[in-house]
Structure formats: structure tokens, C-alpha cells
XYZ file of C-alpha atoms in Angstrom:
46
model
C 12.112 3.350 -35.801
C 13.291 4.810 -39.091
C 11.333 2.115 -40.951
C 8.226 2.952 -38.986
C 8.617 6.606 -39.888
C 8.925 5.775 -43.565
C 5.823 3.617 -43.339
C 3.953 6.562 -41.804
C 5.058 8.851 -44.581
C 3.959 6.326 -47.185
C 0.551 6.126 -45.480
C 0.239 9.926 -45.441
C 1.062 9.954 -49.233
C -1.601 7.304 -49.795
C -4.214 9.315 -47.848
C -3.398 12.357 -49.914
C -3.636 10.436 -53.145
C -6.846 8.837 -52.045
C -8.519 12.191 -51.184
C -7.346 13.580 -54.567
C -8.849 10.591 -56.392
C -12.025 10.880 -54.362
C -12.325 14.538 -55.599
C -11.813 13.264 -59.160
C -14.421 10.594 -58.483
C -16.997 13.320 -57.682
C -16.178 15.427 -60.588
C -15.595 13.057 -63.418
C -16.440 9.557 -64.641
C -16.850 7.499 -61.497
C -15.842 4.205 -63.062
C -12.557 5.592 -64.147
C -11.743 7.017 -60.753
C -12.620 3.695 -59.099
C -10.148 1.894 -61.382
C -7.494 4.397 -60.454
C -8.217 3.783 -56.767
C -8.088 0.045 -57.340
C -4.736 0.374 -59.056
C -3.293 2.237 -56.037
C -4.667 -0.200 -53.414
C -1.901 -2.906 -53.663
C 0.753 -0.271 -53.128
C -1.097 0.894 -49.971
C -1.366 -2.602 -48.608
C 2.475 -3.125 -48.702
């Protein structure tokens, strides 16, 4: 159960990072933001 809770926390962190990156995507160079999101994806998949 503890592991499951940690996984949820990690997912919440990912969602927060993703929404921040999406804001950056809207404001700045879209290609750069997409690269940042792509860099974060493998971590989110674990």
C-alpha cells in the first residue's frame, strides 16, 4: 500500500510538471517545450 501511495505522489508530481510545461509551451518556443515534455515522459512511464 505504501508503494501505491508513492506512485500516486509521483503521478501528481508529473501532472504538476506537465501543466507547468504546458504553460511554458503556450508562452514560449513550442519546440523547446515539446522537447522538455519528451524528456520527462520516460520518468512518468516508470
